[in-house]
Coordinates of C-alpha atoms in Angstrom, one line a residue:
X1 CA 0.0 0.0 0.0
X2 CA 1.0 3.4 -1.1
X3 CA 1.8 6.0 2.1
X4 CA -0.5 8.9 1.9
X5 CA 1.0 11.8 0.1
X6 CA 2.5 15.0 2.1
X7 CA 1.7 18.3 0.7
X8 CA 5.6 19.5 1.3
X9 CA 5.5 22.4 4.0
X10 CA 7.1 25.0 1.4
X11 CA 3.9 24.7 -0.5
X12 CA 1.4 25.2 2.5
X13 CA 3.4 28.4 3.9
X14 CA 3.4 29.5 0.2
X15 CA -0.5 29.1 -0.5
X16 CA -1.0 30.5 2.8
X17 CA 1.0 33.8 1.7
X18 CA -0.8 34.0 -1.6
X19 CA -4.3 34.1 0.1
X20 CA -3.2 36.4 3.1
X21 CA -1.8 38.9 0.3
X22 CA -4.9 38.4 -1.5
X23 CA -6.9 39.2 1.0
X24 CA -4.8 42.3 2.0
X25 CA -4.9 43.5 -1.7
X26 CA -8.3 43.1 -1.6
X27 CA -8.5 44.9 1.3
X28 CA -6.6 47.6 0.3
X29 CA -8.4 47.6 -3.5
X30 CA -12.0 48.0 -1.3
X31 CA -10.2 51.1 0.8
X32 CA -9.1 52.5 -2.5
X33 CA -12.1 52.6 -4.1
X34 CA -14.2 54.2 -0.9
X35 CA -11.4 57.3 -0.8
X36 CA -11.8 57.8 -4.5
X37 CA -16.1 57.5 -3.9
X38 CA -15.9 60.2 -1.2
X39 CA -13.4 62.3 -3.6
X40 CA -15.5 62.5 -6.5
X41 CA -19.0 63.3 -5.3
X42 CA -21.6 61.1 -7.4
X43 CA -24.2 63.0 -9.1
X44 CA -27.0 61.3 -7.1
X45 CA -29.9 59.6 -7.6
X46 CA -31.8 61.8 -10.6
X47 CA -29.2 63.9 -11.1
X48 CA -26.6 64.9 -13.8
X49 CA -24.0 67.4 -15.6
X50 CA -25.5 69.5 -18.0
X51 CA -24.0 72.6 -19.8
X52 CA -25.6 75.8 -18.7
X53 CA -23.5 78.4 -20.8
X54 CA -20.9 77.9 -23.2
X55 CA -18.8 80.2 -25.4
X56 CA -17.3 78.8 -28.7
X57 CA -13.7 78.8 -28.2
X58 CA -11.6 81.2 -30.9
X59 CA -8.4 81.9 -31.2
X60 CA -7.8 85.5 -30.8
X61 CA -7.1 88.1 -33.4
X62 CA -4.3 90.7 -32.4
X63 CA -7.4 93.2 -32.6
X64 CA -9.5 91.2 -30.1
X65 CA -6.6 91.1 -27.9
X66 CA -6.1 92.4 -24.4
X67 CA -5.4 95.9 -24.6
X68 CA -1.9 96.9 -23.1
X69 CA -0.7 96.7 -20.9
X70 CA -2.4 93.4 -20.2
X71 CA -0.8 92.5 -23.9
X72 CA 3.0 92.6 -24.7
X73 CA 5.5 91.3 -27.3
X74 CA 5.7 87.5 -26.2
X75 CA 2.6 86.9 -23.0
X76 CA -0.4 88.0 -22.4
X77 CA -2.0 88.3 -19.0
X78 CA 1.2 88.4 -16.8
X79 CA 0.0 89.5 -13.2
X80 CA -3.8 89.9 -14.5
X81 CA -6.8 89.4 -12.9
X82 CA -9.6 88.7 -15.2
X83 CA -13.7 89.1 -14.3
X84 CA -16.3 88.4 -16.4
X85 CA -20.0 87.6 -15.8
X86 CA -21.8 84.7 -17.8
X87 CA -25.6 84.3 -18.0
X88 CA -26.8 80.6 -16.7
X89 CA -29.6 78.7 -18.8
X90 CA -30.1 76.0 -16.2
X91 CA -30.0 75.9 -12.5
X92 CA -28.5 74.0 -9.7
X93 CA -26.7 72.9 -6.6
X94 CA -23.5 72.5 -7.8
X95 CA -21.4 74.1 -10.2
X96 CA -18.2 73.4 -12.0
X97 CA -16.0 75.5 -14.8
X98 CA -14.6 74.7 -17.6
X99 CA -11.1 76.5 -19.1
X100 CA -9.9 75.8 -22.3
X101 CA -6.5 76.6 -24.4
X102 CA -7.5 74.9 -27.2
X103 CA -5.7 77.7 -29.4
X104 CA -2.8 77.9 -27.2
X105 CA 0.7 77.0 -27.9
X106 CA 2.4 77.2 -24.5
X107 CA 0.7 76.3 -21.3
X108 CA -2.2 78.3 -19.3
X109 CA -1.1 78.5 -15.7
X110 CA -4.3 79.5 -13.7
X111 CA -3.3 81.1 -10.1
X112 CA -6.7 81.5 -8.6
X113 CA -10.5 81.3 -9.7
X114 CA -13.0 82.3 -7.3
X115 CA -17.1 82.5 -8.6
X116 CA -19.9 84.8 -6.6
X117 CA -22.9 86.2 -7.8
X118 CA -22.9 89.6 -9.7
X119 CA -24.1 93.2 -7.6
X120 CA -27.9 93.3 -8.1
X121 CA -27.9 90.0 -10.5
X122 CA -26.6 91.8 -13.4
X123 CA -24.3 91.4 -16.5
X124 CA -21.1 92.8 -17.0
X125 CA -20.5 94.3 -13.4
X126 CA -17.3 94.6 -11.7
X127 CA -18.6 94.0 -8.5
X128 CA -19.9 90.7 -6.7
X129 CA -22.9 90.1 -3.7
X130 CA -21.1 90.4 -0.4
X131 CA -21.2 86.9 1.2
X132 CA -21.1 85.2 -2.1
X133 CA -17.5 84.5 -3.0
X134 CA -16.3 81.6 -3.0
X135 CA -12.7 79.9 -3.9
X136 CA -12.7 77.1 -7.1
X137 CA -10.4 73.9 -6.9
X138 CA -8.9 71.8 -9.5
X139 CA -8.0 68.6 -8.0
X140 CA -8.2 69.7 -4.2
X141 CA -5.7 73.2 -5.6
X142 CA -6.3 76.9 -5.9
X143 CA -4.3 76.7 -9.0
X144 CA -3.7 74.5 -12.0
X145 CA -2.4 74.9 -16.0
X146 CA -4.1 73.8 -18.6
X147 CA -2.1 72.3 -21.3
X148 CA -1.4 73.2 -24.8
X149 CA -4.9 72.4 -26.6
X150 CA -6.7 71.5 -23.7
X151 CA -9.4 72.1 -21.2
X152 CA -9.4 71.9 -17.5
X153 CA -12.3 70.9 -15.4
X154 CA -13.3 72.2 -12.1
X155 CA -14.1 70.8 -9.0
X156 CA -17.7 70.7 -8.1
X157 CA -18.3 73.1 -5.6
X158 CA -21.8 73.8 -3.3
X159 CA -22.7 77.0 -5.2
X160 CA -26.4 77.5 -5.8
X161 CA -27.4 78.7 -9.1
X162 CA -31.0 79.6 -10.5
X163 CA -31.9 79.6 -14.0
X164 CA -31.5 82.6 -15.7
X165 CA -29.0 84.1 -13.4
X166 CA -25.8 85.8 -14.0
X167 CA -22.5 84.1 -12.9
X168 CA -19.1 85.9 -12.1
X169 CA -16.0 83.8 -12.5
X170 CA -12.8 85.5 -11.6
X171 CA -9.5 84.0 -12.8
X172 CA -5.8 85.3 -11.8
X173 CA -2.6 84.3 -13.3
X174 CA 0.3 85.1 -12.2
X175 CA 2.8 84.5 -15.0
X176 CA 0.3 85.0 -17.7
X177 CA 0.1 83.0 -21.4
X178 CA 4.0 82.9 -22.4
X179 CA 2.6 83.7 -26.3
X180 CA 0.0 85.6 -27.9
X181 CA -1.9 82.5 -29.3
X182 CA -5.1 83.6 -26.4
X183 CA -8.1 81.3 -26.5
X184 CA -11.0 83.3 -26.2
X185 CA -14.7 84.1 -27.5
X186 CA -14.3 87.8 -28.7
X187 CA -18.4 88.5 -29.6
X188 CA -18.9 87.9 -26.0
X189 CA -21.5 91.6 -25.8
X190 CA -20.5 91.3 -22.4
X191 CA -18.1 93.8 -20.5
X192 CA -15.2 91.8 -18.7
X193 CA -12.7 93.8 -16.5
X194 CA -8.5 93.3 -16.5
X195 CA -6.4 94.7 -13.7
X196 CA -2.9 93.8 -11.9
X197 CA -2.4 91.8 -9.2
X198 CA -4.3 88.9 -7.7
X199 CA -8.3 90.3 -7.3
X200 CA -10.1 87.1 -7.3
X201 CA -11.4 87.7 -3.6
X202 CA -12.2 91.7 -3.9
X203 CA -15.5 92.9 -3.9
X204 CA -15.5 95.3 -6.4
X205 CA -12.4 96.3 -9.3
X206 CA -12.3 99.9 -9.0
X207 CA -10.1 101.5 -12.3
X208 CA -10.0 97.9 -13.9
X209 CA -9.9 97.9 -17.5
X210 CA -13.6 96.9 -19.3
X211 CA -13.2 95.0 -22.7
X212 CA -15.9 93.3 -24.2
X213 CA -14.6 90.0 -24.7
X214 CA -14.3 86.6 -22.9
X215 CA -11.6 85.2 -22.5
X216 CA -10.2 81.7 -21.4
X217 CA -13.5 80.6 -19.8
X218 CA -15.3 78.3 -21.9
X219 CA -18.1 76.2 -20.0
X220 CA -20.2 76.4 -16.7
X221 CA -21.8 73.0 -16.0
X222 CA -24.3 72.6 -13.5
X223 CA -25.8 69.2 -11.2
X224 CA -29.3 69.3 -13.0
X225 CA -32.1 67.2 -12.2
X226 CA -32.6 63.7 -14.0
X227 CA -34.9 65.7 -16.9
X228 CA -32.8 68.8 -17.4
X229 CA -31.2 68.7 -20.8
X230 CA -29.7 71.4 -23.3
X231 CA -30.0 72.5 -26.9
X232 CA -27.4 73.4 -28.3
X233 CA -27.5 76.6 -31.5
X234 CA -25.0 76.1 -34.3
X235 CA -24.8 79.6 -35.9
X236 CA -22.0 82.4 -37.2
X237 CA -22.5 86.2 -35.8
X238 CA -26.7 86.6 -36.2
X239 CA -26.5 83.7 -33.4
X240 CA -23.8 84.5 -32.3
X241 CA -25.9 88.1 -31.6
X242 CA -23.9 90.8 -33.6
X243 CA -26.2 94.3 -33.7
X244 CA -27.6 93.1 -29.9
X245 CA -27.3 95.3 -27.0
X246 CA -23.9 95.0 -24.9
X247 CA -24.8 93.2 -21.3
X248 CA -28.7 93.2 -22.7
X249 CA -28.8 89.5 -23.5
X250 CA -31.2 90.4 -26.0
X251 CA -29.7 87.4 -29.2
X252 CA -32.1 85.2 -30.7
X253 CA -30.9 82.7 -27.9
X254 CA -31.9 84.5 -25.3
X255 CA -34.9 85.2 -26.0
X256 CA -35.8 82.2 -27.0
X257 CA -34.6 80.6 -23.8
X258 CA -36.9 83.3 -22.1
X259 CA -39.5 81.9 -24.1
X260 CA -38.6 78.3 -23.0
X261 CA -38.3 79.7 -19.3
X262 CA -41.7 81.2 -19.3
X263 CA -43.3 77.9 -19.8
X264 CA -43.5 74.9 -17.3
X265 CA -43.4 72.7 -19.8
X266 CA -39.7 73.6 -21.4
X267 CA -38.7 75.8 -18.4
X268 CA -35.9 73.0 -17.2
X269 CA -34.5 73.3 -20.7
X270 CA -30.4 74.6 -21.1
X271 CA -29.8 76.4 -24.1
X272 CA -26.1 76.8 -25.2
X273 CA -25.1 79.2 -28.0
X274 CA -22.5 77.7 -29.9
X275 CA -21.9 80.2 -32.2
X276 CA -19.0 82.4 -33.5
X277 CA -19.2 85.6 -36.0
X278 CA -17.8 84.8 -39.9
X279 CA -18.0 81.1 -39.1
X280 CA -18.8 78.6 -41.3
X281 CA -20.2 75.2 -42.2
X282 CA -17.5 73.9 -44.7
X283 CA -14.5 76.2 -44.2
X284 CA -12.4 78.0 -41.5
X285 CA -13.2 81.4 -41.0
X286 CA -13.4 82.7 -37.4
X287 CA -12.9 79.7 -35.9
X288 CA -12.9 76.2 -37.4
X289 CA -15.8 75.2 -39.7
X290 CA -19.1 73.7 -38.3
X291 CA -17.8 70.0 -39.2
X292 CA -14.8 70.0 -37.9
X293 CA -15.9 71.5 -34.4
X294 CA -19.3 69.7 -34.1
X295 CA -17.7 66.5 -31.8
X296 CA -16.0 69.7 -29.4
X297 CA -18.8 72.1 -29.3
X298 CA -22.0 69.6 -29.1
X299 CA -21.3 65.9 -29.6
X300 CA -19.0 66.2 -26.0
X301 CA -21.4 68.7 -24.0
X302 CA -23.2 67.4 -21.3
X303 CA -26.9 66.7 -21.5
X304 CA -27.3 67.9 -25.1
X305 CA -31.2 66.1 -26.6
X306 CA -31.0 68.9 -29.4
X307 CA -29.4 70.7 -32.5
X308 CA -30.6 73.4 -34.0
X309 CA -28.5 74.3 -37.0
X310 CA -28.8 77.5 -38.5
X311 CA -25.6 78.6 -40.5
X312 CA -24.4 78.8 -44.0
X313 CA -24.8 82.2 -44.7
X314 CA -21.0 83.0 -45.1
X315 CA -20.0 79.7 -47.3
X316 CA -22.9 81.1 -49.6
X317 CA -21.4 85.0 -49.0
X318 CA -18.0 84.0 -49.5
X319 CA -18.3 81.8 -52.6
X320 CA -17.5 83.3 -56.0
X321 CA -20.8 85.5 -57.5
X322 CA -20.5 83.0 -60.9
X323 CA -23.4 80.1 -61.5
X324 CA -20.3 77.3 -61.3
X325 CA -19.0 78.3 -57.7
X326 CA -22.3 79.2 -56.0
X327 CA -23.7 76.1 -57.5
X328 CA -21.0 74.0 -56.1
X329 CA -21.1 75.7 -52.2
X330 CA -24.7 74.8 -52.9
X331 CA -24.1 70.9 -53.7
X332 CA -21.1 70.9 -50.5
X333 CA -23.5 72.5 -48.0
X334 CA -26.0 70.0 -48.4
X335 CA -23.9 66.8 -48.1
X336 CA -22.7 69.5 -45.3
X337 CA -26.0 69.2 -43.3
X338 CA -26.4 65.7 -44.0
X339 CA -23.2 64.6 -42.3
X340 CA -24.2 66.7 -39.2
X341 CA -27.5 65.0 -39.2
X342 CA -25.7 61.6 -39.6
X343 CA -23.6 62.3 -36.7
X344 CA -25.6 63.4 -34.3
X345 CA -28.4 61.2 -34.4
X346 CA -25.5 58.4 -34.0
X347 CA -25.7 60.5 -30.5
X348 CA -29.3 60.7 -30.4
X349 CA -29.5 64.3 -30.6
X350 CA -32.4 65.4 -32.7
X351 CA -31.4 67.6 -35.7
X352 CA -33.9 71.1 -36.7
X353 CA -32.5 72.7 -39.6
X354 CA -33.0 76.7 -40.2
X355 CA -33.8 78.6 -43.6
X356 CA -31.3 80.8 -44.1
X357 CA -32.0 84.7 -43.9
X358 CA -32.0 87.2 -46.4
X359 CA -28.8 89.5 -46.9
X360 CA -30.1 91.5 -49.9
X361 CA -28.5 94.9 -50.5
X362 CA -25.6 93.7 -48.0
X363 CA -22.3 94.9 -49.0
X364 CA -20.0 92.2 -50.2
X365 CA -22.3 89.5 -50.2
X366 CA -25.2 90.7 -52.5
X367 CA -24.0 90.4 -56.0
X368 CA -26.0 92.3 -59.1
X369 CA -26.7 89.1 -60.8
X370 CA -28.4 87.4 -57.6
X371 CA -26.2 84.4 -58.0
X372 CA -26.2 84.1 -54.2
X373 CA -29.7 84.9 -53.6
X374 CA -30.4 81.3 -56.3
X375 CA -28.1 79.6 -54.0
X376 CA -29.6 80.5 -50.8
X377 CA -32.9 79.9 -52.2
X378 CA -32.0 76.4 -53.4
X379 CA -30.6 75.7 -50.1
X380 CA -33.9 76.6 -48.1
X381 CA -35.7 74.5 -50.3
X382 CA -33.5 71.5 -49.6
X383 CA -33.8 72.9 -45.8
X384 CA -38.1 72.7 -46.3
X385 CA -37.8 69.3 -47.2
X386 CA -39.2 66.6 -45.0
X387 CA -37.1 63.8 -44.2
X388 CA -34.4 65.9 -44.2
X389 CA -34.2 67.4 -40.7
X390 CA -36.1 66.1 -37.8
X391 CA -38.0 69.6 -38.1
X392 CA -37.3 72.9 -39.6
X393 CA -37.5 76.7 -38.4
X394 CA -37.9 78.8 -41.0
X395 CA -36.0 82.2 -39.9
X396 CA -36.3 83.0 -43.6
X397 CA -39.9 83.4 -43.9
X398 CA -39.7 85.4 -40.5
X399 CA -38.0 88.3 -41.3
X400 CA -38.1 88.7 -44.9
X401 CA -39.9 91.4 -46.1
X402 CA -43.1 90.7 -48.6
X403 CA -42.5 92.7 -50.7
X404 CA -38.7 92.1 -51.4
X405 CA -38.4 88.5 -50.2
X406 CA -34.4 88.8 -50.9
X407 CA -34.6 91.1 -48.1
X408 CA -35.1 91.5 -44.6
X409 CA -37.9 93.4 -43.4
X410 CA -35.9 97.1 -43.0
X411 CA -37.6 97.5 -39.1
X412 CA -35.6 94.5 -38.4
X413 CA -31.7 94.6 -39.7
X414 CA -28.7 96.6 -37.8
X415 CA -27.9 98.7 -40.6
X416 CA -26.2 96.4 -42.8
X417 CA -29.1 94.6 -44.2
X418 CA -27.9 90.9 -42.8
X419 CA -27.4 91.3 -39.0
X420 CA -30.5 91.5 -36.8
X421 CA -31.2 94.7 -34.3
X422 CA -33.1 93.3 -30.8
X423 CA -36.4 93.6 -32.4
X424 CA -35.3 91.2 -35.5
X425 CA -33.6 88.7 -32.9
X426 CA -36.9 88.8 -30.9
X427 CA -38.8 87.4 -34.6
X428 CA -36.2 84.6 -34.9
X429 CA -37.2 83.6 -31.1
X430 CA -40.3 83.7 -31.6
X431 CA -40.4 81.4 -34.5
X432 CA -38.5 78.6 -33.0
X433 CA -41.7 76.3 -32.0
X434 CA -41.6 75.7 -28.8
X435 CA -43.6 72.4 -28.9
X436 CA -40.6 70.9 -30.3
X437 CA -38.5 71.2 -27.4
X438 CA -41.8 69.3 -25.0
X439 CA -41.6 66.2 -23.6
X440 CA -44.2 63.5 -22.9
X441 CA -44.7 63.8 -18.6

């Protein structure tokens, strides 16, 4: 008979090792993962991120610049503390920034960035509600750089916001963007204030510098309820409100999102106006062309359900006045559209396609032949189309005037016959449908 066999005893201490280590690890792994829970606050039950306010980040033109002597040869921003307010399309109980250097070619080192509310709710203010400051955080830090072509993400912080509000964000850097390559959004028609030295706690900047431009900030995101979500406006300067009043928020966009507001049926809805002047669907312009900035300024924004597309104005206004090169912007702005339809309903994002508006008697883009009026017209009809958009909003028949369709009504334009004045941007509101932003209960 065989003797039983003996498990030899440098295998048993062994196995014995490998579970205690096991269990240590795992130990360790379940610690790990409660630290990193209690250091990343979780949205909650019914809760999310969704975009409140957004400005489509540009690289800056020397004229758009900081004036000196926040602007010398090689940096921009040395020792500068920048305030700007922001108007806030969704409300919530937490809050959390976004900075971008997407244009950048040298890092963005950001000293300090404090938020409050603005004296007596207003836009572009210099001074903030006593008792409302408060200090922002980047990782558990007062300060952080964001790298070349990047953005930089907040901490969320307990900051009550209401919808419809104004938001002032305060940002301080020390040693200022080593180049001139700024990111910014220059058609802010918002007053922001410079000065020297680190202001991100004061009260009030007495003697800053106003300019009316943003600059750096690029998103405020707020910890919504489970039904909040955003629409987002694709556009070039009429969205982007050229010819409204400075610190009036009186574009299209917001007045259709007072529209939305006033109803308790779309009142939880975010509207974010991605939109730039001279931008364009094909090409770059100011800022790069609607297909090649679709994934950064709407695919990747939190909580977007909706597009509404409403640009091609300038591809048409830009194109040759001849039948050959207005026919073919006409033939690449359609298979235009259709790619941003394609890709956002991969997202689930439902697509609403604008005519586009009348720029008759506009200096450069009218042309005595009316070549670009043909185009403009064939592309509205391709717009009117069913099938092609989920639904369409037809800005055209809006403001035109009867009587000279290729033209807007002359109560309506800013003097130049193709941007809007308040009055004209409060038509375009009002003929966004608002039953297509309502949900079932």
């Amino acid at each position: 008979m065989k003797p039983p066999s003996r498990t030899p005893l440098a295998t048993v201490l062994g196995t014995c090792v490998l579970v205690l280590a096991l269990a240590v690890t795992a130990s360790a792994l379940t610690a790990l993962v409660k630290r990193a829970a209690a250091a990343t606050p979780a949205a909650g039950p019914g809760r999310h991120w969704v975009n409140t306010w957004t400005g489509m980040p540009q690289l800056t033109e020397p004229a758009n610049l900081p004036p000196a002597p926040y602007t010398g040869e090689k940096s921009v921003l040395a020792d500068t503390t920048l305030r700007q307010t922001v108007r806030v399309t969704a409300g919530g109980p937490r809050v959390r920034l976004r900075f971008s250097n997407a244009y950048g070619d040298t890092p963005l080192p950001l000293t300090a960035v404090t938020v409050a509310l603005p004296r007596d709710g207003r836009a572009g203010v210099s001074a903030v509600e006593p008792g409302t400051l408060r200090r922002v955080t980047f990782a558990g830090r007062d300060s952080t750089t964001v790298p070349v072509g990047a953005q930089m993400v907040s901490d969320p912080l307990d900051f009550e916001l209401r919808a419809g509000s104004e938001l002032t964000v305060t940002a301080y850097t020390a040693r200022g963007q080593a180049s001139l390559a700024l990111t910014s959004h220059p058609g802010s028609r918002t007053t922001s204030y410079l000065t020297h030295g680190d202001h991100t706690r004061d009260q009030d900047l007495p003697g800053a510098t106003a300019v009316d431009h943003w600059y750096l900030l690029s998103d405020v995101e707020v910890l919504a309820p489970g039904r909040t979500e955003a629409v987002a406006l694709v556009g070039d300067s009429l969205t982007d409100g050229r010819g409204s009043t400075t610190n009036g928020n009186d574009r299209w966009p917001d007045q259709f999102y007072d529209r939305l507001r006033r109803d308790p049926a779309t009142s939880d809805i975010a509207v974010l106006n991605q939109a730039a002047g001279g931008n364009r669907v094909l090409d770059d312009g100011l800022g790069p062309n609607v297909l090649a900035r679709l994934d950064r300024d709407v695919l990747s924004r939190s909580g977007v359900a909706w597009l509404v597309l409403f640009e091609g104005v300038n591809d048409i206004g830009t194109a040759d006045a001849t039948p050959e090169a207005q026919r073919a912007v006409t033939d690449d702005l359609i298979a235009g559209y259709r790619q941003i339809v394609v890709r956002a309903h991969a997202q689930g994002i439902r697509v609403y396609g604008a005519t586009l508006t009348p720029f008759g008697g506009s200096t450069p883009y009218d042309d005595p032949a009316g070549e670009r009026e043909a185009a403009r017209q064939r592309v509205n009809a391709w717009i009117r189309t069913p099938g092609h958009f989920d639904a369409v909003i037809d800005f055209d028949r809006a403001v035109r005037d009867p009587g000279a369709p290729d033209r807007l009504r002359p109560a309506l334009h800013a003097g130049d016959w193709l941007h809007l004045n308040p009055e004209g941007y409060g038509v375009l509101a009002a003929a966004v449908p608002a039953a297509l932003f309502r949900r079932a209960s």
